[in-house]
Amino acid sequence: MASRTKRKTIRQPNSSSLPGSSSQQQSTPEVPRFVYPLNPRIYFEDEANLKTFLERFVPRKIVIPRYVDLVEFERNQDFESVLSKLRSSGLLNVVTIRETQVPFDYIKAFYASLIFKHRGSQFVVTAKFCGKEVVVTSSELNSMFGMSNSGGEITTVNNDQNPWYDFDERKCWEAMDFTPQFNSSKRPMVSGMTPPQRLLQYIYSYILRGRVGNHPQMSKDDSMLIYAILKPIPINWGKFILTYMNFCRAKKRALPYPLLVTHILKQKGFEFTTAEMTNDTPFWRIRVEIVTRAQNVDDDSSDDDDDVVAPTQKHPISYRGRVSLPMLYDAMQGLQTSLDNLKIQQAIHGYNLNQLLVKSGEHWVVPSMDALEPYMYHGSSSSQDTTTYQETQGIVADDAADDEEDEMDEE
């Protein structure tokens, strides 16, 4: 049975009912609520924002949450050189954020309504949804995690005054004491890294520049990030994080910083129910065992989904005999996204049908199961299966196109 979406309004409490208020009645404008059909607690005050959320962000992937198990790494002196660099920059407090539950739908709503601004020397992001306005400045982010509020930016803008323009990546490899191998695209690969180097690789590719795939390959942006951390070079990391948020949002990439955004939303007064949360899993935690084991795996296929192009690709997918939890997790996230899209479409059809009935002077009727029996699906239908398959493939194909664009950008 098709479900319905409903536009709701909230009436603000009349000022006369508040302590110390005048007894004279004052009219208060109604605040519109355009609700998310699958969770009415998520809503927007502008219908266009809800449409953007449904069409552009509900289908979007979220980068797998990852955090560094600091206690475990601090017990091993081999990693102290990397940890000390992260401490001095303040980034250690960012990469060790742990949230045992993450509200994926709220994270997507945050990015759907996100606006990026320059305010003097500050970078600011604002997001308005669920009756709250979230404002985060680069200085606030720096203060929250103990990062410097001064310093430059990492950018490849073509400017003679920009020290990062035409950056020589060999500086990064020298700072890492790493001699990379190269793939067919002449990009450096992470195979052969030592455990401390591998820890850096996990931090930049899963957290600071989090992405869904392409982890075995280092981009130029990755090299600049590592060089800035190891040298070290003063960077306004609050600006870096907010800029990357906006970049991924605009470029239709997987949405980054799920643990950081969850932490920020809680700081801004959001409360979530258990049903709205996704529980953490063991592979969210970056452990010594993972970076040590990865040293002996040349293709890095043991810990992520880098070999997977898309479920719709023509050539068989080769996992080289390994299927990891992150691979399954990402596949399940894709299936859940497809299911959510189907539920939303069902709700929209139900809503539109109800509108037509109301216009015709009819009322919405919930029929009995006996009345529905002639319309129930029985057995298998090749035509119905084909239609459902094509609709699902269309959703997956859009995700695959985004991933392909991301990989081209990385190169």
Coordinates of C-alpha atoms in Angstrom, one line a residue:
M1 CA 0.0 0.0 0.0
A2 CA 1.4 3.3 -1.0
S3 CA 2.3 5.6 2.0
R4 CA 1.8 9.3 2.1
T5 CA 4.0 12.3 2.7
K6 CA 2.5 15.2 4.5
R7 CA 3.3 18.8 4.8
K8 CA 3.1 19.8 8.4
T9 CA 3.4 23.1 10.2
I10 CA 4.6 24.0 13.7
R11 CA 2.9 26.8 15.6
Q12 CA 5.3 28.7 17.8
P13 CA 4.0 29.3 21.4
N14 CA 2.1 32.6 21.7
S15 CA 4.2 35.2 23.4
S16 CA 1.3 36.0 25.8
S17 CA 1.8 32.6 27.4
L18 CA 5.4 33.3 28.3
P19 CA 6.4 34.6 31.7
G20 CA 6.4 38.5 31.8
S21 CA 4.6 38.8 28.4
S22 CA 1.7 41.1 27.6
S23 CA -1.8 39.7 27.9
Q24 CA -2.6 41.0 24.4
Q25 CA -2.7 38.2 21.8
Q26 CA -0.1 38.5 19.1
S27 CA -0.2 36.5 15.9
T28 CA 2.8 34.3 15.2
P29 CA 3.6 33.2 11.6
E30 CA 3.5 29.5 11.0
V31 CA 6.8 27.8 10.3
P32 CA 6.5 25.4 7.3
R33 CA 7.8 21.9 7.6
F34 CA 8.6 19.8 4.6
V35 CA 9.4 16.4 6.0
Y36 CA 11.5 13.5 4.9
P37 CA 9.0 10.7 4.1
L38 CA 11.2 8.0 5.8
N39 CA 11.8 10.0 8.9
P40 CA 9.4 12.9 9.8
R41 CA 11.9 14.2 12.4
I42 CA 14.1 15.4 9.5
Y43 CA 12.5 18.4 7.8
F44 CA 13.2 21.6 6.0
E45 CA 11.5 25.0 6.0
D46 CA 11.9 25.3 2.2
E47 CA 10.4 22.8 -0.2
A48 CA 13.3 23.3 -2.6
N49 CA 15.7 22.2 0.1
L50 CA 13.7 19.0 0.7
K51 CA 13.8 18.3 -3.1
T52 CA 17.5 18.8 -3.2
F53 CA 17.9 16.5 -0.3
L54 CA 15.8 13.8 -1.8
E55 CA 17.1 13.9 -5.3
R56 CA 20.8 14.7 -4.8
F57 CA 21.8 13.6 -1.3
V58 CA 19.7 10.7 -0.3
P59 CA 21.3 8.6 -3.1
R60 CA 24.8 9.9 -2.2
K61 CA 27.3 7.6 -0.4
I62 CA 28.9 8.6 2.9
V63 CA 32.6 7.8 3.4
I64 CA 33.1 4.9 5.7
P65 CA 33.6 6.2 9.2
R66 CA 37.2 5.7 10.4
Y67 CA 39.1 6.7 13.5
V68 CA 42.6 6.0 14.9
D69 CA 42.8 3.8 18.0
L70 CA 45.2 6.2 19.8
V71 CA 45.8 4.0 22.9
E72 CA 46.9 1.1 20.8
F73 CA 49.3 3.2 18.7
E74 CA 50.8 5.0 21.7
R75 CA 51.9 1.7 23.1
N76 CA 54.1 1.1 20.1
Q77 CA 57.1 3.5 19.8
D78 CA 57.4 2.9 16.0
F79 CA 54.5 5.2 15.5
E80 CA 55.6 8.0 17.8
S81 CA 57.2 10.1 15.0
V82 CA 53.9 10.3 13.1
L83 CA 51.8 10.8 16.3
S84 CA 54.1 13.7 17.4
K85 CA 53.5 15.5 14.0
L86 CA 49.8 15.0 14.4
R87 CA 49.8 16.3 17.9
S88 CA 51.7 19.5 17.0
S89 CA 49.2 20.3 14.3
G90 CA 46.2 19.5 16.4
L91 CA 45.0 17.0 13.8
L92 CA 45.3 14.1 16.2
N93 CA 42.2 15.3 18.0
V94 CA 40.3 15.1 14.7
V95 CA 41.5 11.7 13.5
T96 CA 40.7 10.1 16.9
I97 CA 37.1 11.3 17.1
R98 CA 35.0 8.2 18.0
E99 CA 31.2 8.1 17.8
T100 CA 29.7 4.7 18.6
Q101 CA 26.6 5.6 16.5
V102 CA 26.3 7.8 13.4
P103 CA 23.0 9.3 12.0
F104 CA 23.6 8.9 8.3
D105 CA 20.3 10.6 7.3
Y106 CA 21.1 13.7 9.4
I107 CA 24.6 13.9 7.9
K108 CA 23.1 13.9 4.4
A109 CA 20.6 16.6 5.5
F110 CA 23.5 18.7 6.8
Y111 CA 25.3 18.5 3.5
A112 CA 22.1 19.1 1.5
S113 CA 21.5 22.5 3.2
L114 CA 25.2 23.4 3.5
I115 CA 26.2 26.9 2.4
F116 CA 29.9 27.8 2.2
K117 CA 31.0 31.4 2.7
H118 CA 34.0 33.6 3.2
R119 CA 33.7 36.1 6.1
G120 CA 36.8 38.2 6.2
S121 CA 39.7 35.8 6.9
Q122 CA 37.3 33.2 8.2
F123 CA 35.6 30.3 6.3
V124 CA 32.1 29.6 7.4
V125 CA 29.6 26.9 6.7
T126 CA 25.9 27.1 7.5
A127 CA 23.2 24.5 7.4
K128 CA 19.5 25.0 8.3
F129 CA 17.3 22.0 8.8
C130 CA 15.2 20.4 11.5
G131 CA 14.4 23.8 12.9
K132 CA 18.0 24.5 13.7
E133 CA 20.7 26.6 12.0
V134 CA 24.1 25.1 12.3
V135 CA 27.0 27.6 11.9
V136 CA 30.6 26.5 12.0
T137 CA 33.5 28.8 11.4
S138 CA 37.1 27.8 10.7
S139 CA 38.2 29.5 13.9
E140 CA 35.6 27.6 15.9
L141 CA 36.7 24.3 14.4
N142 CA 40.3 25.1 15.2
S143 CA 39.4 26.0 18.8
M144 CA 37.3 22.9 19.2
F145 CA 40.2 20.6 18.4
G146 CA 43.2 22.6 19.5
M147 CA 44.4 23.5 15.9
S148 CA 46.1 26.7 15.0
N149 CA 43.9 29.5 13.8
S150 CA 46.6 31.0 11.6
G151 CA 48.7 29.7 8.7
G152 CA 48.2 29.2 5.0
E153 CA 46.1 27.0 2.8
I154 CA 46.8 23.9 0.7
T155 CA 45.7 24.8 -2.8
T156 CA 46.9 24.3 -6.3
V157 CA 45.4 27.6 -7.6
N158 CA 47.6 29.0 -10.4
N159 CA 49.2 31.9 -8.7
D160 CA 52.8 32.9 -8.6
Q161 CA 52.4 33.8 -4.9
N162 CA 51.0 30.4 -4.1
P163 CA 53.8 28.2 -2.7
W164 CA 51.8 25.0 -3.4
Y165 CA 51.4 25.8 -7.1
D166 CA 53.4 23.3 -9.2
F167 CA 54.3 21.4 -6.1
D168 CA 57.0 18.8 -6.6
E169 CA 55.7 15.5 -5.1
R170 CA 59.2 14.2 -4.7
K171 CA 59.4 16.5 -1.6
C172 CA 56.6 14.4 0.0
W173 CA 58.3 11.1 -0.8
E174 CA 61.6 12.5 0.6
A175 CA 59.9 13.7 3.8
M176 CA 58.3 10.2 4.2
D177 CA 61.5 8.4 3.3
F178 CA 59.5 6.5 0.8
T179 CA 60.3 5.3 -2.7
P180 CA 57.0 4.7 -4.5
Q181 CA 56.2 2.4 -7.3
F182 CA 53.9 3.7 -10.1
N183 CA 50.8 2.4 -11.8
S184 CA 49.9 2.6 -15.5
S185 CA 48.7 6.2 -15.0
K186 CA 52.1 7.1 -13.6
R187 CA 50.7 7.8 -10.2
P188 CA 52.5 6.6 -7.1
M189 CA 51.1 3.6 -5.3
V190 CA 51.1 2.9 -1.5
S191 CA 52.4 -0.6 -1.8
G192 CA 55.7 -1.1 0.0
M193 CA 55.0 1.4 2.8
T194 CA 56.1 0.8 6.3
P195 CA 53.5 0.6 9.1
P196 CA 54.0 4.3 10.2
Q197 CA 53.8 5.4 6.5
R198 CA 50.7 3.2 6.1
L199 CA 49.1 4.9 9.2
L200 CA 49.5 8.2 7.4
Q201 CA 48.0 6.7 4.3
Y202 CA 44.9 5.6 6.2
I203 CA 44.6 9.0 7.8
Y204 CA 44.7 11.0 4.6
S205 CA 42.7 8.7 2.4
Y206 CA 40.0 7.6 4.9
I207 CA 39.7 10.7 7.2
L208 CA 41.3 14.0 6.2
R209 CA 40.6 13.5 2.5
G210 CA 38.2 10.7 2.9
R211 CA 36.9 8.9 -0.2
V212 CA 35.1 5.7 -1.2
G213 CA 37.8 4.2 -3.4
N214 CA 41.2 4.8 -5.1
H215 CA 43.0 4.3 -1.8
P216 CA 46.1 2.5 -3.2
Q217 CA 46.9 5.5 -5.4
M218 CA 48.3 8.8 -4.1
S219 CA 47.0 11.9 -5.7
K220 CA 48.9 15.2 -5.8
D221 CA 46.6 16.6 -3.1
D222 CA 47.5 13.6 -0.9
S223 CA 51.2 14.3 -1.3
M224 CA 50.8 18.0 -0.4
L225 CA 48.8 17.0 2.7
I226 CA 51.4 14.5 3.9
Y227 CA 54.2 17.0 3.2
A228 CA 52.4 19.7 5.2
I229 CA 52.0 17.4 8.2
L230 CA 55.5 15.9 8.2
K231 CA 57.5 19.1 7.5
P232 CA 55.6 20.6 9.3
I233 CA 54.1 23.6 7.5
P234 CA 51.6 25.9 9.3
I235 CA 48.2 25.2 7.8
N236 CA 44.8 26.5 8.9
W237 CA 43.3 23.0 9.2
G238 CA 39.8 24.4 10.1
K239 CA 39.8 26.0 6.7
F240 CA 41.1 22.9 5.1
I241 CA 38.3 20.7 6.5
L242 CA 35.5 23.1 5.7
T243 CA 36.8 23.6 2.2
Y244 CA 37.0 19.8 1.6
M245 CA 33.4 19.5 2.9
N246 CA 32.2 22.1 0.3
F247 CA 34.4 20.5 -2.4
C248 CA 32.9 17.0 -2.0
R249 CA 29.4 18.4 -1.8
A250 CA 29.8 20.4 -5.0
K251 CA 31.6 17.7 -7.0
K252 CA 29.0 15.0 -6.1
R253 CA 31.6 12.9 -4.3
A254 CA 31.0 10.7 -1.3
L255 CA 30.2 12.8 1.8
P256 CA 33.3 13.0 4.1
Y257 CA 33.8 13.4 7.9
P258 CA 30.8 11.4 9.2
L259 CA 32.3 11.2 12.7
L260 CA 33.2 14.8 12.7
V261 CA 29.8 16.0 11.5
T262 CA 28.1 13.7 14.1
H263 CA 30.2 15.4 16.8
I264 CA 29.4 18.9 15.5
L265 CA 25.7 18.2 15.3
K266 CA 25.7 17.0 18.9
Q267 CA 27.6 20.1 20.0
K268 CA 24.9 22.2 18.2
G269 CA 22.1 20.6 20.2
F270 CA 20.9 17.8 17.9
E271 CA 19.5 14.7 19.6
F272 CA 19.0 11.4 17.9
T273 CA 16.9 8.3 18.6
T274 CA 18.4 4.9 18.5
A275 CA 16.4 4.0 15.4
E276 CA 18.1 6.9 13.5
M277 CA 21.6 5.7 14.3
T278 CA 24.0 3.3 12.6
N279 CA 26.1 1.4 15.1
D280 CA 29.8 1.3 14.8
T281 CA 31.6 -1.8 13.5
P282 CA 35.1 -3.1 14.1
F283 CA 36.6 -1.9 10.8
W284 CA 35.7 1.7 11.7
R285 CA 38.7 1.5 14.0
I286 CA 42.2 1.9 12.5
R287 CA 44.4 -0.4 14.5
V288 CA 48.1 -1.3 14.6
E289 CA 47.3 -4.8 13.3
I290 CA 45.7 -3.3 10.2
V291 CA 48.5 -1.1 9.2
T292 CA 51.1 -3.8 10.0
R293 CA 49.2 -6.5 8.0
A294 CA 48.8 -4.1 5.1
Q295 CA 52.6 -3.8 4.7
N296 CA 52.6 -7.3 3.4
V297 CA 49.8 -6.9 0.9
D298 CA 51.1 -5.2 -2.2
D299 CA 47.8 -4.4 -3.7
D300 CA 46.1 -3.2 -0.5
S301 CA 43.1 -5.5 -1.3
S302 CA 42.8 -6.9 2.2
D303 CA 41.2 -3.9 3.8
D304 CA 39.0 -1.9 1.4
D305 CA 37.0 -2.0 -1.8
D306 CA 39.5 -0.5 -4.2
D307 CA 39.2 -3.3 -6.8
V308 CA 35.4 -2.8 -7.1
V309 CA 34.5 -0.4 -10.0
A310 CA 30.8 -0.8 -9.9
P311 CA 28.2 -3.6 -9.8
T312 CA 27.2 -2.6 -13.4
Q313 CA 30.6 -3.0 -15.0
K314 CA 30.9 -5.4 -17.9
H315 CA 34.1 -7.2 -16.9
P316 CA 34.1 -9.6 -13.9
I317 CA 35.2 -8.2 -10.6
S318 CA 38.4 -9.8 -9.3
Y319 CA 38.9 -9.7 -5.5
R320 CA 42.0 -11.9 -5.7
G321 CA 40.3 -14.3 -3.3
R322 CA 39.6 -11.7 -0.6
V323 CA 36.3 -10.2 0.4
S324 CA 36.7 -7.8 3.4
L325 CA 34.1 -6.4 5.8
P326 CA 34.5 -2.8 4.3
M327 CA 33.6 -4.2 0.9
L328 CA 30.5 -5.8 2.3
Y329 CA 29.7 -2.7 4.3
D330 CA 29.9 -0.4 1.2
A331 CA 27.8 -2.9 -0.8
M332 CA 25.1 -2.9 2.0
Q333 CA 25.2 0.8 2.1
G334 CA 24.5 0.9 -1.6
L335 CA 21.6 -1.5 -1.3
Q336 CA 20.1 0.4 1.6
T337 CA 20.3 3.6 -0.4
S338 CA 18.5 1.9 -3.3
L339 CA 15.8 0.6 -1.0
D340 CA 15.4 4.1 0.6
N341 CA 14.9 5.6 -2.9
L342 CA 12.2 3.0 -3.7
K343 CA 10.5 3.8 -0.5
I344 CA 10.6 7.5 -1.2
Q345 CA 9.2 7.0 -4.7
Q346 CA 6.4 4.9 -3.2
A347 CA 5.6 7.6 -0.7
I348 CA 5.6 10.3 -3.4
H349 CA 3.2 8.3 -5.6
G350 CA 0.9 7.7 -2.6
Y351 CA 1.0 11.4 -1.7
N352 CA 0.2 12.5 -5.3
L353 CA -2.6 9.9 -5.6
N354 CA -4.1 11.2 -2.3
Q355 CA -4.0 14.8 -3.7
L356 CA -5.9 13.7 -6.8
L357 CA -8.5 12.0 -4.7
V358 CA -9.0 15.0 -2.5
K359 CA -9.4 17.3 -5.6
S360 CA -12.1 14.9 -6.9
G361 CA -14.0 15.1 -3.6
E362 CA -12.9 11.6 -2.6
H363 CA -11.3 10.5 0.7
W364 CA -8.3 8.3 1.2
V365 CA -9.5 4.8 2.0
V366 CA -7.5 2.0 3.5
P367 CA -8.9 -1.2 1.9
S368 CA -9.2 -4.5 3.6
M369 CA -6.8 -7.3 2.7
D370 CA -9.6 -9.1 0.9
A371 CA -10.2 -6.1 -1.3
L372 CA -6.5 -5.9 -2.1
E373 CA -6.2 -9.6 -2.9
P374 CA -6.8 -9.2 -6.7
Y375 CA -4.0 -6.6 -6.9
M376 CA -1.4 -8.5 -4.8
Y377 CA 1.7 -9.8 -6.5
H378 CA 1.8 -13.6 -7.0
G379 CA 4.6 -15.7 -8.2
S380 CA 7.4 -14.4 -10.5
S381 CA 6.9 -12.0 -13.4
S382 CA 9.8 -11.5 -15.8
S383 CA 8.5 -8.1 -16.9
Q384 CA 8.1 -6.9 -13.3
D385 CA 11.5 -8.3 -12.3
T386 CA 13.1 -6.6 -15.4
T387 CA 11.5 -3.3 -14.5
T388 CA 12.7 -3.4 -10.9
Y389 CA 16.2 -4.5 -12.1
Q390 CA 16.4 -1.6 -14.6
E391 CA 15.3 0.9 -11.9
T392 CA 17.8 -0.4 -9.5
Q393 CA 20.5 -0.4 -12.1
G394 CA 19.8 3.2 -13.0
I395 CA 20.4 4.2 -9.4
V396 CA 23.6 2.2 -9.2
A397 CA 24.8 3.5 -12.6
D398 CA 24.5 7.1 -11.3
D399 CA 26.7 6.1 -8.3
A400 CA 29.1 4.4 -10.6
A401 CA 29.4 7.5 -12.8
D402 CA 30.1 9.6 -9.8
D403 CA 32.8 7.2 -8.7
E404 CA 34.4 7.1 -12.1
E405 CA 34.4 10.9 -12.2
D406 CA 36.1 10.9 -8.8
E407 CA 38.8 8.6 -9.9
M408 CA 39.5 10.7 -13.0
D409 CA 39.7 13.8 -10.7
E410 CA 42.2 12.0 -8.6
E411 CA 44.5 11.3 -11.6

